[in-house]
Tab-separated table of C-alpha atoms in Angstrom:
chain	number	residue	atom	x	y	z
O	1	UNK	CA	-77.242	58.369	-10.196
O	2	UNK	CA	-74.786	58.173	-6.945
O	3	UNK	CA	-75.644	56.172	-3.798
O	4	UNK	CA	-73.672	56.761	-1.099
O	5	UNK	CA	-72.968	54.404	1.580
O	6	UNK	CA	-71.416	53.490	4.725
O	7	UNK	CA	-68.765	51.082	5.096
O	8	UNK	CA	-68.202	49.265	8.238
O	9	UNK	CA	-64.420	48.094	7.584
O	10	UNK	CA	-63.383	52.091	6.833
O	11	UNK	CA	-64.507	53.358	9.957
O	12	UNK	CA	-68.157	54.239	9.067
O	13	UNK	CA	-66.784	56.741	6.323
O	14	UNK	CA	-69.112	57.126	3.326
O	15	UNK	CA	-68.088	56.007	-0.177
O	16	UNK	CA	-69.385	57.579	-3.092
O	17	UNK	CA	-70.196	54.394	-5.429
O	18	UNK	CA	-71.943	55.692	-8.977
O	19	UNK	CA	-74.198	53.325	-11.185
O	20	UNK	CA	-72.021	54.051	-14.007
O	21	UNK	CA	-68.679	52.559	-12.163
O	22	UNK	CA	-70.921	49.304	-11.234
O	23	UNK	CA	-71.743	49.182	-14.989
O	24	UNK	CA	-68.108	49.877	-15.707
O	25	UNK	CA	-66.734	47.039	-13.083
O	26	UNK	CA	-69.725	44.592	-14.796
O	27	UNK	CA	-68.705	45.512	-18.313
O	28	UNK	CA	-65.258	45.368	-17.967
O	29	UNK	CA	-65.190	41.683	-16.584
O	30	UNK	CA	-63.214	42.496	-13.143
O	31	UNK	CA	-65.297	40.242	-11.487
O	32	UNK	CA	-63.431	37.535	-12.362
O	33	UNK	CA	-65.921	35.846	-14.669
O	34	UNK	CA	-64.385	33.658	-17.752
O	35	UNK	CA	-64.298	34.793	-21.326
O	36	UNK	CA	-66.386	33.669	-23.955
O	37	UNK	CA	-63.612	33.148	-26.231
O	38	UNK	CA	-59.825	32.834	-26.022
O	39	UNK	CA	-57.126	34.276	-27.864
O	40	UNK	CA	-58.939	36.422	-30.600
O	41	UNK	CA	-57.125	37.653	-33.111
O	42	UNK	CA	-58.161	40.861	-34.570
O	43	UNK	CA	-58.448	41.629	-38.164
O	44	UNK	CA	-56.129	44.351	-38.477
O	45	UNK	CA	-54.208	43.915	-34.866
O	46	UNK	CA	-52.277	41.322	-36.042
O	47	UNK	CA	-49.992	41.796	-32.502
O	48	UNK	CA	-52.232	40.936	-29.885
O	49	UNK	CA	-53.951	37.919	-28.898
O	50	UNK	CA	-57.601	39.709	-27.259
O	51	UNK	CA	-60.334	37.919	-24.645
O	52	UNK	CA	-64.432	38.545	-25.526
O	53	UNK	CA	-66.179	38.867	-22.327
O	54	UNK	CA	-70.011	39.399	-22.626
O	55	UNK	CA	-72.530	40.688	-20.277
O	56	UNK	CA	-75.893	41.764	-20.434
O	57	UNK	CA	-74.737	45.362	-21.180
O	58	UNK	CA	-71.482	45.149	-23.203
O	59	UNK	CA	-68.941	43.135	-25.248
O	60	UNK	CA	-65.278	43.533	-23.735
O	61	UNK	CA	-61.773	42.527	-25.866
O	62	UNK	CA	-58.781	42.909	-23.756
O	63	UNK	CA	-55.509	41.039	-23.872
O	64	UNK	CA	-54.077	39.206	-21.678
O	65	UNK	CA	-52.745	41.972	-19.851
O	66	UNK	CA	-55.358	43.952	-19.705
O	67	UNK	CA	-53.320	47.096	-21.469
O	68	UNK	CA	-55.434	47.387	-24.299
O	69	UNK	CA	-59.300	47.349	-23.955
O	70	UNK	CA	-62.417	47.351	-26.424
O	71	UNK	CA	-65.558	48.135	-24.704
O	72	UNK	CA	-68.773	47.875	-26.548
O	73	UNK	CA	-72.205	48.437	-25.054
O	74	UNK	CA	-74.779	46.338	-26.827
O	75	UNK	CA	-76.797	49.171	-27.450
O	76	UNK	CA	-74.173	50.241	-29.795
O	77	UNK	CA	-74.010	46.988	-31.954
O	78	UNK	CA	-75.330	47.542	-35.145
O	79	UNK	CA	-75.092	44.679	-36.920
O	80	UNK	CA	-73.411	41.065	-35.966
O	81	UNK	CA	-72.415	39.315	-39.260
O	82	UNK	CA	-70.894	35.611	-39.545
O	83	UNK	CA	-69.314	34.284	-42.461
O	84	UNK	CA	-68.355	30.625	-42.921
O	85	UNK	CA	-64.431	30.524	-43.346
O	86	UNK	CA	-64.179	26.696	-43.339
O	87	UNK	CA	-60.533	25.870	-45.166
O	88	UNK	CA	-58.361	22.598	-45.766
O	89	UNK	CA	-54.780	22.906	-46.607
O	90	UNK	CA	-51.767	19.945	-46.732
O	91	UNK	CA	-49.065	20.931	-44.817
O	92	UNK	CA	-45.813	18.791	-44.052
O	93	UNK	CA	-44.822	16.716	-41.150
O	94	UNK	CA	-41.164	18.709	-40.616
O	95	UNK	CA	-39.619	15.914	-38.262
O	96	UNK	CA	-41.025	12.707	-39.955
O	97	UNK	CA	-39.208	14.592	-43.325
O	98	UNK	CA	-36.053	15.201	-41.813
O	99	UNK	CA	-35.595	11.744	-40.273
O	100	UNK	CA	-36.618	10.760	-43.645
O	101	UNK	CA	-33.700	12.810	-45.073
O	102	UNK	CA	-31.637	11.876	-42.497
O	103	UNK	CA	-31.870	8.217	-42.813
O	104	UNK	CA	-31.573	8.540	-46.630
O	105	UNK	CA	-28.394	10.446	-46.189
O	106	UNK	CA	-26.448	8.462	-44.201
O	107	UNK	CA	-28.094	4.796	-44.829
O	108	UNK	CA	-26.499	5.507	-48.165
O	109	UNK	CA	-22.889	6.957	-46.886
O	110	UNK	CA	-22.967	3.839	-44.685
O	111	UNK	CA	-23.834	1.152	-47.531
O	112	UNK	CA	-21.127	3.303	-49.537
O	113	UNK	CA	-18.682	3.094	-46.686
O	114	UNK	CA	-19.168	-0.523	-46.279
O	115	UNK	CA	-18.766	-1.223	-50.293
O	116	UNK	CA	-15.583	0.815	-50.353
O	117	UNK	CA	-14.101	-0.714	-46.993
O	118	UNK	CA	-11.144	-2.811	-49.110
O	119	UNK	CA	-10.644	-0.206	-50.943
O	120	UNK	CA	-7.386	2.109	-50.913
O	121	UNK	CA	-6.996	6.035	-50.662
O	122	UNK	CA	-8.992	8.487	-49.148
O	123	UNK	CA	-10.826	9.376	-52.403
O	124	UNK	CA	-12.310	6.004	-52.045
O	125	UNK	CA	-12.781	5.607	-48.733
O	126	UNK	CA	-13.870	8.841	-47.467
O	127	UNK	CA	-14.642	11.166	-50.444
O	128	UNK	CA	-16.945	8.925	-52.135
O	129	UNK	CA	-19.419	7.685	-49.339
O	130	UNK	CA	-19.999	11.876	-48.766
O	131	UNK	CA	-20.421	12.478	-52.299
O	132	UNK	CA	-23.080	9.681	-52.992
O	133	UNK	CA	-24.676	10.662	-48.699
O	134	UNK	CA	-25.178	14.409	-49.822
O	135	UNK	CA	-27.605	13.874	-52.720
O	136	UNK	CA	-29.680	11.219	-50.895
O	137	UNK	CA	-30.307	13.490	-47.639
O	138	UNK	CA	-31.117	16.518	-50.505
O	139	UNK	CA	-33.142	13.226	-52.456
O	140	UNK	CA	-34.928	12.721	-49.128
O	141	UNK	CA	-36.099	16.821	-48.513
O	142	UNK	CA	-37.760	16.807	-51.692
O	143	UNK	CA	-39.346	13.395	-51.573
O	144	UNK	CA	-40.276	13.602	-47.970
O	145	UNK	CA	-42.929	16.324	-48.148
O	146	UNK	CA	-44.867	14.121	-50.294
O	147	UNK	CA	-44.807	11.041	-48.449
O	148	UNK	CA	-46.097	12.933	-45.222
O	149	UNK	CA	-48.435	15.138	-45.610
O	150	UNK	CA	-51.094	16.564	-43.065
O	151	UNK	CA	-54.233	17.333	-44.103
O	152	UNK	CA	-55.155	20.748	-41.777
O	153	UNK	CA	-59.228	21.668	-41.343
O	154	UNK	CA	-60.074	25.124	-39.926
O	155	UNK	CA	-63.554	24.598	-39.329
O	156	UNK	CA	-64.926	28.374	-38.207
O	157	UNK	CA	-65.916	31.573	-38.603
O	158	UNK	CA	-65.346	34.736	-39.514
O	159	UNK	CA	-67.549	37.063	-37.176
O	160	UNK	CA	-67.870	41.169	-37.734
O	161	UNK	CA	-69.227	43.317	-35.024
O	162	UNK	CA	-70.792	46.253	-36.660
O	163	UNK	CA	-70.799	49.455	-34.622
O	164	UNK	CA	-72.012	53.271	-36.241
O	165	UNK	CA	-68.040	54.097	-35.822
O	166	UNK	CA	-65.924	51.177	-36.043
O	167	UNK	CA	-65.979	47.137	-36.907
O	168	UNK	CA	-64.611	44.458	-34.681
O	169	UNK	CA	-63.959	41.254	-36.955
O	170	UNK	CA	-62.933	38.150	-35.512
O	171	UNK	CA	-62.504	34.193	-36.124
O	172	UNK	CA	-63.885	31.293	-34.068
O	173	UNK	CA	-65.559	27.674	-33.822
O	174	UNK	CA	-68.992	27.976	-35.380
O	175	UNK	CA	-70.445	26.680	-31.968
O	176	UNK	CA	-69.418	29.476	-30.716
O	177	UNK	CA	-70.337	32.029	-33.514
O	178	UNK	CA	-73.836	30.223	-33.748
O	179	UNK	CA	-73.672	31.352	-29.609
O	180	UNK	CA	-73.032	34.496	-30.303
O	181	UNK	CA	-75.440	34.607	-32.498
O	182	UNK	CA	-78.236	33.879	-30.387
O	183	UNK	CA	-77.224	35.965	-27.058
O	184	UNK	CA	-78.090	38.680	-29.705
O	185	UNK	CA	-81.697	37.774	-30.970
């Protein structure tokens, strides 16, 4: 299972290269091929943002970093399961609400300011536009969620690796879950 070899650039001096480091480089993705899919997170590693890199032999998470690996080899996998996870939520445009809040606020200070303009004292003058401003900007937080609202889609799936001692499970695009999918029948 070890060839050795000459090398020309050390002098002629023989380097003992094993099939099992080749398959090691391969699986491991130092080759500098691309992943298959960005930024995984990891049911249950809710830290770390992980890479999939596939070859013909194995199935490699690592982050970004390459401090923490997962290495696979397809003969392992068990089972690869994919669930639908499609979900639609509202969610609320934060700066369109506090403009919205804003705007209410102090569009009704400044009407109040220029209604009390003749007026005399500082209760009137001053006291007043803040008192009427403070419930319109707190009007305008509560109202403002409603009037713009995002609809969000995650349109994906969940996928679970199954190996005979642990489970990998993951979420992704069904494009590339139905991918996935096939590199394994």
């Amino acid at each position: 299972a070890v060839s050795q070899t000459g090398c020309p650039s050390r002098g002629g001096q023989l380097v003992r290269v094993s099939r099992v480091d080749a398959w090691a480089q391969r699986a491991m993705g130092t080759t500098g091929d691309q992943p298959f899919l960005s930024k995984l997170r990891m049911q249950g590693d809710d830290d770390r943002l992980y890479d999939l890199f596939i070859t013909d032999r194995a199935l490699r998470f690592s982050d970004r970093g390459e401090q923490n690996w997962h290495v696979i080899p397809r003969s392992q996998v068990s089972t690869v399961t994919i669930y639908d996870t499609d979900r639609a939520w509202f969610s609320e445009d934060r700066p369109k609400v506090w403009t919205f809040a804003a705007i209410c606020g102090f569009g009704s200070w400044g009407l109040m300011k220029l209604w009390n303009r003749k007026a005399e004292g500082m209760l009137q003058k001053e006291v007043v536009p803040i008192l009427t401003g403070l419930p319109c900007f707190w009007t305008g937080l509560k109202i403002g969620p409603y009037m713009f609202r995002k609809r969000e889609v995650f349109d994906g799936s969940s996928v679970e690796v199954q190996t005979p001692v642990s489970r990998f499970v993951f979420e992704c695009g069904d494009a590339k879950a139905r991918e996935l999918v096939r590199m394994f029948c």
